[in-house]
Amino acid sequence: MLESGFKSGFVSIVGRTNVGKSTLLNKMVGQKVAIMSDKPQTTRHKIQAALTGDGFQIVFLDTPGIHKPKHRLGEHMVKLALNTLREVDMVMLMVEAAMPGPGDRYILEQIKHIKNPVMLVINKIDLVDKNDLLAIIDTFQKGHNFAEIVPVSALNGENVQRLPEIITAYMPEGPQYYPDDMVVDRPERFIMSEIIREKVLHLTSQEIPHSVAVVVDQIEERPNDLLAVSATIYTERDSQKGILIGKGGGMLKQVGQLAREEIEVLLGSHIFLELWVKVKKDWRNRENYMKNFGLMEN
Ligand SMILES: Nc1nc2c(ncn2[C@@H]2O[C@H](COP(=O)(O)OP(=O)(O)OP(=O)(O)O)[C@@H](O)[C@H]2O)c(=O)[nH]1
Ligand SMILES: [Mg+2]
């Protein structure tokens, strides 16, 4: 329904990997809709989440971090992110509070011809002192004609509450795209698989976080409000499978326990979580696997 005066639109959050895009999105919409980690290339999908307020609705797009891809999956992720630039009413370019590097310059080049407003969000200001921040703002300002520049800390929330009002000023009049009670465009099955992947990212290192995909195979309702969930963690090599299972199954147990606890809070039901680990060699270069794992559209 188009109410007169109602403002709405789409805002894509883009930037290098690990700058804090998903952390900011979660903070803005007030719930965890996207997983976060200190490992690069955490986000693999384009996730939409709505922030609805009095007279406005902003639909944010969380996107994979822009990086130099080393395989087909990476290429696809970067394309997903860059393709949003022209789909949205406003671009939110996120950088870290540091002098621009080659990665930032590449992205500035990509947004050069964007007609819609681009807002620069300088994140992680909790890590720099104010004088350095002024020099950083000054340098970025010379790199593009930004509609707005807002320094924030997505982690501690500094300045985050100012964003909706600033963004809404740039939104056109439009309909409410999402109902009031709908925040994220992804089903529970997707969110469960992401939570499991997040626990793997937190508990493992080096190549393992990147080589993992998670698919929820089955969700079955059992008596007494119990949900039995069965999921498979795919990885690329036998050695990685060994590490993921761990000594005496210890690693898998830890992943399962942390994921189960979070899914239980999310769904408010008791969860019986069964995890499997399988090897699909070189899956990140094979589109049929990427499609099967829900990482690419058919
Ligand atoms: N100190 C500090 N750390 C932050 C802040 N925002 C995010 N982080 C941390 O930065 C890391 C990356 O955060 P994510 O939100 O996963 O980053 P992302 O940009 O979505 O990363 P990709 O999905 O890989 O592109 C995590 O360890 C966060 O806790 C911040 O404001 N301050
Ligand atoms: Mg992310």
Coordinates of C-alpha atoms and ligand atoms in Angstrom, one line a residue:
M1 CA 0.0 0.0 0.0
L2 CA 1.4 3.4 -0.9
E3 CA 0.7 5.7 2.0
S4 CA 1.3 9.3 1.1
G5 CA 4.6 10.6 2.6
F6 CA 5.9 7.1 3.4
K7 CA 9.5 6.8 2.4
S8 CA 11.2 3.6 1.5
G9 CA 14.1 2.2 -0.5
F10 CA 16.9 -0.2 -0.9
V11 CA 20.4 0.4 0.5
S12 CA 23.4 -1.9 -0.4
I13 CA 26.2 -2.2 2.1
V14 CA 29.4 -2.8 0.2
G15 CA 33.0 -2.8 1.0
R16 CA 36.1 -4.9 1.4
T17 CA 35.9 -8.1 3.3
N18 CA 36.0 -8.0 7.1
V19 CA 35.3 -4.2 7.5
G20 CA 32.2 -4.9 9.6
K21 CA 29.3 -4.8 7.1
S22 CA 27.3 -7.7 8.7
T23 CA 28.0 -6.4 12.2
L24 CA 26.6 -3.0 11.3
L25 CA 23.5 -4.5 9.6
N26 CA 22.7 -6.6 12.7
K27 CA 23.1 -3.6 14.9
M28 CA 20.9 -1.4 12.7
V29 CA 18.0 -3.9 12.5
G30 CA 18.4 -5.0 16.1
Q31 CA 18.8 -8.7 15.6
K32 CA 21.3 -11.1 14.2
V33 CA 20.4 -11.6 10.6
A34 CA 23.9 -12.2 9.2
I35 CA 26.7 -14.2 10.6
M36 CA 30.0 -12.4 11.6
S37 CA 33.5 -13.4 12.0
D38 CA 37.1 -12.2 12.1
K39 CA 37.9 -14.4 9.1
P40 CA 37.6 -12.8 5.6
Q41 CA 34.8 -13.7 3.2
T42 CA 32.3 -14.6 5.9
T43 CA 29.2 -13.4 4.0
R44 CA 28.6 -15.4 0.8
H45 CA 25.0 -14.3 0.0
K46 CA 23.1 -11.1 -0.7
I47 CA 20.9 -10.9 2.4
Q48 CA 18.0 -8.4 2.7
A49 CA 16.9 -7.1 6.0
A50 CA 14.3 -4.4 6.7
L51 CA 14.4 -1.6 9.2
T52 CA 10.8 -0.3 9.6
G53 CA 10.1 2.9 11.6
D54 CA 7.6 5.6 11.8
G55 CA 6.9 6.6 8.2
F56 CA 9.8 4.8 6.7
Q57 CA 11.3 1.5 5.7
I58 CA 14.9 0.9 4.7
V59 CA 15.7 -2.5 3.1
F60 CA 19.4 -3.1 3.6
L61 CA 21.4 -5.5 1.4
D62 CA 24.3 -7.2 3.1
T63 CA 26.8 -8.3 0.5
P64 CA 29.9 -10.4 0.3
G65 CA 33.2 -8.5 0.8
I66 CA 34.9 -7.3 -2.3
H67 CA 38.3 -9.1 -2.7
K68 CA 40.6 -10.6 -5.3
P69 CA 38.9 -13.9 -6.0
K70 CA 40.9 -17.1 -6.0
H71 CA 38.1 -19.4 -7.2
R72 CA 34.7 -19.5 -8.8
L73 CA 32.9 -19.0 -5.5
G74 CA 34.9 -15.8 -4.8
E75 CA 34.2 -14.5 -8.4
H76 CA 30.5 -15.1 -7.9
M77 CA 30.5 -13.4 -4.5
V78 CA 32.3 -10.3 -5.8
K79 CA 29.9 -10.1 -8.7
L80 CA 26.9 -10.4 -6.4
A81 CA 28.2 -7.4 -4.4
L82 CA 29.1 -5.2 -7.4
N83 CA 25.7 -6.0 -9.1
T84 CA 23.8 -4.5 -6.2
L85 CA 25.4 -1.1 -6.9
R86 CA 22.9 -0.3 -9.7
E87 CA 19.9 -2.0 -8.1
V88 CA 19.6 0.2 -5.1
D89 CA 18.5 3.7 -4.1
M90 CA 21.6 4.4 -2.1
V91 CA 25.0 2.8 -1.7
M92 CA 26.5 2.5 1.7
L93 CA 30.3 2.1 1.2
M94 CA 31.9 0.8 4.3
V95 CA 35.6 1.2 5.0
E96 CA 37.7 0.7 8.1
A97 CA 39.1 3.7 10.0
A98 CA 42.4 3.6 8.2
M99 CA 44.0 5.3 5.2
P100 CA 42.7 3.9 2.0
G101 CA 44.6 0.9 0.5
P102 CA 44.5 -0.7 -2.9
G103 CA 41.3 -2.6 -2.1
D104 CA 39.5 0.7 -1.2
R105 CA 40.8 2.4 -4.3
Y106 CA 39.5 -0.5 -6.5
I107 CA 36.0 0.0 -4.9
L108 CA 36.1 3.8 -5.3
E109 CA 36.8 3.1 -9.0
Q110 CA 33.7 0.9 -9.2
I111 CA 31.4 3.5 -7.7
K112 CA 32.7 6.4 -9.8
H113 CA 29.8 6.4 -12.2
I114 CA 27.0 5.5 -9.7
K115 CA 24.2 8.0 -10.2
N116 CA 22.5 7.4 -6.8
P117 CA 23.9 8.8 -3.6
V118 CA 26.8 7.0 -2.0
M119 CA 27.3 7.3 1.7
L120 CA 30.7 6.6 3.2
V121 CA 30.6 4.8 6.5
I122 CA 33.9 4.7 8.3
N123 CA 33.8 1.8 10.8
K124 CA 35.8 0.7 13.7
I125 CA 36.4 4.2 15.0
D126 CA 36.9 2.6 18.5
L127 CA 40.3 1.6 17.2
V128 CA 41.7 5.0 16.2
D129 CA 42.3 8.3 17.9
K130 CA 40.2 11.3 16.8
N131 CA 43.1 13.2 15.1
D132 CA 43.9 10.3 12.9
L133 CA 40.2 10.0 12.0
L134 CA 40.1 13.5 10.7
A135 CA 43.0 12.8 8.4
I136 CA 41.3 9.6 7.2
I137 CA 38.0 11.4 6.5
D138 CA 39.9 14.1 4.6
T139 CA 41.6 11.5 2.4
F140 CA 38.5 9.6 1.6
Q141 CA 36.6 12.9 0.9
K142 CA 39.0 13.5 -2.0
G143 CA 38.3 10.1 -3.5
H144 CA 34.7 10.6 -4.3
N145 CA 31.8 13.0 -4.0
F146 CA 30.0 11.3 -1.1
A147 CA 26.5 12.3 -0.2
E148 CA 27.4 11.8 3.5
I149 CA 30.4 10.6 5.5
V150 CA 29.6 9.0 8.9
P151 CA 32.2 7.5 11.2
V152 CA 30.8 4.7 13.4
S153 CA 31.6 1.8 15.5
A154 CA 29.4 -1.1 14.5
L155 CA 30.7 -3.0 17.5
N156 CA 29.9 -0.6 20.3
G157 CA 27.1 1.2 18.5
E158 CA 28.6 4.7 18.4
N159 CA 26.8 6.8 15.8
V160 CA 24.8 3.8 14.5
Q161 CA 21.5 5.2 15.8
R162 CA 22.0 8.3 13.6
L163 CA 22.1 6.3 10.4
P164 CA 18.4 5.6 9.8
E165 CA 17.5 9.3 9.8
I166 CA 20.3 10.3 7.6
I167 CA 19.5 7.5 5.1
T168 CA 15.7 8.1 5.1
A169 CA 16.4 11.7 3.9
Y170 CA 17.6 10.1 0.7
M171 CA 14.8 7.6 0.2
P172 CA 12.1 8.2 -2.3
E173 CA 8.4 8.0 -1.4
G174 CA 7.4 4.4 -1.8
P175 CA 5.5 1.4 -0.4
Q176 CA 6.3 -0.7 2.6
Y177 CA 8.1 -3.6 1.0
Y178 CA 8.2 -5.9 4.0
P179 CA 5.4 -6.5 6.6
D180 CA 6.1 -5.0 10.1
D181 CA 7.1 -8.3 11.6
M182 CA 9.3 -9.5 8.8
V183 CA 13.0 -8.5 9.2
V184 CA 15.0 -10.9 7.0
D185 CA 14.3 -12.4 3.5
R186 CA 15.7 -15.8 4.4
P187 CA 14.0 -18.9 5.8
E188 CA 14.9 -20.6 9.0
R189 CA 16.7 -23.4 7.1
F190 CA 19.2 -20.9 5.7
I191 CA 19.7 -19.2 9.0
M192 CA 20.4 -22.5 10.7
S193 CA 23.0 -23.4 8.1
E194 CA 24.7 -20.1 8.5
I195 CA 24.8 -20.4 12.3
I196 CA 26.5 -23.7 12.0
R197 CA 29.0 -22.3 9.5
E198 CA 29.7 -19.4 11.8
K199 CA 30.6 -21.8 14.6
V200 CA 33.0 -23.5 12.2
L201 CA 34.6 -20.1 11.3
H202 CA 35.0 -19.3 15.0
L203 CA 36.6 -22.7 15.9
T204 CA 38.9 -23.3 13.0
S205 CA 41.6 -21.4 11.1
Q206 CA 43.6 -21.1 7.9
E207 CA 41.9 -22.8 4.9
I208 CA 39.1 -24.5 6.8
P209 CA 36.8 -21.6 7.3
H210 CA 36.8 -20.9 3.5
S211 CA 36.5 -24.5 2.4
V212 CA 33.3 -25.1 4.3
A213 CA 29.7 -25.1 3.1
V214 CA 26.8 -26.1 5.3
V215 CA 23.5 -27.6 4.1
V216 CA 20.5 -28.4 6.3
D217 CA 19.2 -31.6 4.9
Q218 CA 16.2 -32.3 7.1
I219 CA 14.1 -30.6 9.7
E220 CA 11.6 -32.8 11.5
E221 CA 9.1 -32.0 14.2
R222 CA 9.1 -34.4 17.1
P223 CA 6.8 -34.6 20.1
N224 CA 7.3 -32.2 23.1
D225 CA 8.3 -29.2 21.0
L226 CA 11.5 -30.9 19.8
L227 CA 12.9 -30.2 16.4
A228 CA 15.4 -32.7 14.9
V229 CA 17.7 -31.0 12.5
S230 CA 20.2 -32.8 10.3
A231 CA 22.9 -30.9 8.5
T232 CA 26.0 -31.7 6.4
I233 CA 29.3 -29.7 6.6
Y234 CA 31.0 -30.0 3.2
T235 CA 34.7 -29.5 2.9
E236 CA 37.3 -29.9 0.1
R237 CA 39.8 -32.4 1.4
D238 CA 40.0 -35.5 3.6
S239 CA 42.5 -33.8 5.9
Q240 CA 40.0 -30.9 6.5
K241 CA 37.3 -33.5 7.2
G242 CA 39.6 -35.0 9.8
I243 CA 40.2 -31.6 11.5
L244 CA 36.5 -30.8 11.4
I245 CA 35.6 -34.0 13.1
G246 CA 38.5 -33.7 15.6
K247 CA 40.0 -36.1 18.0
G248 CA 37.2 -38.4 19.2
G249 CA 34.7 -36.2 17.4
G250 CA 35.5 -33.4 19.7
M251 CA 35.5 -30.5 17.2
L252 CA 32.2 -31.6 15.6
K253 CA 30.7 -31.9 19.0
Q254 CA 31.8 -28.3 19.9
V255 CA 30.4 -26.9 16.7
G256 CA 27.2 -28.8 17.2
Q257 CA 26.8 -27.6 20.8
L258 CA 27.4 -23.9 20.1
A259 CA 25.1 -24.0 17.0
R260 CA 22.4 -25.8 18.9
E261 CA 22.4 -23.3 21.7
E262 CA 22.0 -20.4 19.3
I263 CA 19.4 -22.1 17.2
E264 CA 17.4 -22.9 20.3
V265 CA 17.3 -19.3 21.4
L266 CA 16.4 -18.2 17.9
L267 CA 13.5 -20.6 17.4
G268 CA 12.5 -21.0 21.0
S269 CA 12.3 -24.8 20.6
H270 CA 14.5 -27.7 21.8
I271 CA 16.8 -28.8 19.0
F272 CA 18.3 -32.2 18.4
L273 CA 21.2 -31.4 16.0
E274 CA 22.9 -34.0 14.0
L275 CA 26.0 -33.0 12.0
W276 CA 27.8 -34.9 9.2
V277 CA 31.0 -34.0 7.4
K278 CA 31.5 -34.9 3.8
V279 CA 34.2 -34.1 1.2
K280 CA 33.5 -32.6 -2.2
K281 CA 36.8 -32.1 -3.9
D282 CA 37.4 -28.5 -5.2
W283 CA 33.7 -27.6 -4.7
R284 CA 34.5 -23.9 -4.7
N285 CA 35.4 -24.2 -8.4
R286 CA 32.4 -26.2 -9.4
E287 CA 29.2 -24.5 -10.1
N288 CA 27.0 -27.6 -9.8
Y289 CA 28.1 -27.9 -6.1
M290 CA 27.7 -24.2 -5.5
K291 CA 24.1 -24.5 -6.8
N292 CA 23.4 -27.6 -4.7
F293 CA 24.7 -25.7 -1.6
G294 CA 22.5 -22.8 -2.3
L295 CA 25.4 -20.5 -3.1
M296 CA 24.4 -19.8 -6.6
E297 CA 21.0 -19.6 -8.3
N298 CA 20.1 -22.5 -10.7
Ligands
LIG1 N1 36.9 -3.1 16.8 C1 35.9 -3.2 16.0 N2 35.7 -4.4 15.4 C2 34.6 -4.5 14.6 C3 33.7 -3.4 14.4 N3 32.7 -3.8 13.5 C4 33.0 -5.1 13.2 N4 34.2 -5.5 13.8 C5 34.8 -6.8 13.7 O1 35.3 -7.0 12.4 C6 35.2 -8.4 12.0 C7 34.5 -8.6 10.7 O2 33.1 -8.3 10.9 P1 32.0 -8.7 9.9 O3 30.7 -8.0 10.2 O4 31.9 -10.2 9.8 O5 32.6 -8.1 8.5 P2 32.1 -8.1 7.1 O6 32.4 -6.8 6.4 O7 30.6 -8.5 7.0 O8 33.0 -9.3 6.4 P3 32.7 -10.2 5.1 O9 31.3 -10.8 5.2 O10 33.7 -11.2 5.2 O11 32.8 -9.3 3.9 C8 34.5 -9.1 13.2 O12 35.5 -9.7 14.0 C9 33.8 -8.0 14.0 O13 33.7 -8.2 15.3 C10 33.9 -2.2 15.1 O14 33.2 -1.2 15.0 N5 35.0 -2.1 15.9
MG2 MG 29.6 -10.0 6.2

